[in-house]
Amino acid sequence: MSKQARIDPIYEVSDLKEKIVGWSVVDVSQPDNEVVVSEHTTNKEAIQAAEAFEQRED
């Protein structure tokens, strides 16, 4: 089975403002059981982690 990952922003909310404070990589290989596999401070790091996750064979 191939792995699929999605990158989601992590928000900090204050005074009706949303600020992105990080990025999470979510395993969406099983849509009914999504799991956060890592969190990162930059979008670039998250993209690299998602690509690495999809390439791993477990």
PDB file of C-alpha atoms in Angstrom:
ATOM      1  CA  MET A   1       0.000   0.000   0.000  1.00  0.00           C
ATOM      2  CA  SER A   2       1.373   3.414  -0.906  1.00  0.00           C
ATOM      3  CA  LYS A   3       1.578   6.096   1.735  1.00  0.00           C
ATOM      4  CA  GLN A   4       0.027   9.515   1.320  1.00  0.00           C
ATOM      5  CA  ALA A   5       0.663  12.596   3.403  1.00  0.00           C
ATOM      6  CA  ARG A   6      -0.999  15.974   3.728  1.00  0.00           C
ATOM      7  CA  ILE A   7       0.500  19.153   5.140  1.00  0.00           C
ATOM      8  CA  ASP A   8      -1.701  21.234   7.445  1.00  0.00           C
ATOM      9  CA  PRO A   9      -0.968  24.610   9.001  1.00  0.00           C
ATOM     10  CA  ILE A  10      -0.869  24.908  12.780  1.00  0.00           C
ATOM     11  CA  TYR A  11      -2.663  28.067  13.876  1.00  0.00           C
ATOM     12  CA  GLU A  12      -2.371  30.299  16.905  1.00  0.00           C
ATOM     13  CA  VAL A  13      -5.573  32.261  17.410  1.00  0.00           C
ATOM     14  CA  SER A  14      -5.748  35.504  19.359  1.00  0.00           C
ATOM     15  CA  ASP A  15      -7.931  38.599  19.149  1.00  0.00           C
ATOM     16  CA  LEU A  16      -9.858  37.148  16.203  1.00  0.00           C
ATOM     17  CA  LYS A  17      -6.628  36.764  14.224  1.00  0.00           C
ATOM     18  CA  GLU A  18      -5.161  33.521  12.998  1.00  0.00           C
ATOM     19  CA  LYS A  19      -1.393  33.206  12.705  1.00  0.00           C
ATOM     20  CA  ILE A  20       0.370  30.166  11.266  1.00  0.00           C
ATOM     21  CA  VAL A  21       2.968  29.048  13.798  1.00  0.00           C
ATOM     22  CA  GLY A  22       3.987  25.721  12.262  1.00  0.00           C
ATOM     23  CA  TRP A  23       3.120  22.862   9.937  1.00  0.00           C
ATOM     24  CA  SER A  24       2.042  19.292  10.587  1.00  0.00           C
ATOM     25  CA  VAL A  25       2.453  16.263   8.336  1.00  0.00           C
ATOM     26  CA  VAL A  26      -0.618  14.036   8.426  1.00  0.00           C
ATOM     27  CA  ASP A  27      -0.716  10.412   7.243  1.00  0.00           C
ATOM     28  CA  VAL A  28      -3.872  10.171   5.101  1.00  0.00           C
ATOM     29  CA  SER A  29      -3.178   6.693   3.734  1.00  0.00           C
ATOM     30  CA  GLN A  30      -6.258   5.482   5.606  1.00  0.00           C
ATOM     31  CA  PRO A  31      -8.821   8.317   5.358  1.00  0.00           C
ATOM     32  CA  ASP A  32     -10.821   7.052   8.335  1.00  0.00           C
ATOM     33  CA  ASN A  33      -7.695   6.969  10.528  1.00  0.00           C
ATOM     34  CA  GLU A  34      -5.620  10.109   9.842  1.00  0.00           C
ATOM     35  CA  VAL A  35      -2.552  10.469  12.080  1.00  0.00           C
ATOM     36  CA  VAL A  36      -0.172  13.406  12.613  1.00  0.00           C
ATOM     37  CA  VAL A  37       3.302  11.975  12.004  1.00  0.00           C
ATOM     38  CA  SER A  38       5.406  15.107  12.585  1.00  0.00           C
ATOM     39  CA  GLU A  39       5.348  18.858  13.198  1.00  0.00           C
ATOM     40  CA  HIS A  40       7.688  21.475  11.726  1.00  0.00           C
ATOM     41  CA  THR A  41       8.424  25.177  12.003  1.00  0.00           C
ATOM     42  CA  THR A  42       8.617  25.837   8.257  1.00  0.00           C
ATOM     43  CA  ASN A  43       6.556  24.762   5.287  1.00  0.00           C
ATOM     44  CA  LYS A  44       9.726  23.663   3.485  1.00  0.00           C
ATOM     45  CA  GLU A  45      10.645  21.273   6.327  1.00  0.00           C
ATOM     46  CA  ALA A  46       7.115  19.885   6.320  1.00  0.00           C
ATOM     47  CA  ILE A  47       7.195  19.286   2.564  1.00  0.00           C
ATOM     48  CA  GLN A  48      10.523  17.454   2.855  1.00  0.00           C
ATOM     49  CA  ALA A  49       9.197  15.342   5.750  1.00  0.00           C
ATOM     50  CA  ALA A  50       6.008  14.503   3.840  1.00  0.00           C
ATOM     51  CA  GLU A  51       8.012  13.419   0.800  1.00  0.00           C
ATOM     52  CA  ALA A  52      10.304  11.292   2.972  1.00  0.00           C
ATOM     53  CA  PHE A  53       7.286   9.757   4.724  1.00  0.00           C
ATOM     54  CA  GLU A  54       5.682   8.814   1.403  1.00  0.00           C
ATOM     55  CA  GLN A  55       8.940   7.188   0.242  1.00  0.00           C
ATOM     56  CA  ARG A  56       9.443   5.067   3.383  1.00  0.00           C
ATOM     57  CA  GLU A  57       8.569   1.418   3.182  1.00  0.00           C
ATOM     58  CA  ASP A  58       7.343   0.016   6.478  1.00  0.00           C
TER      59      ASP A  58
END
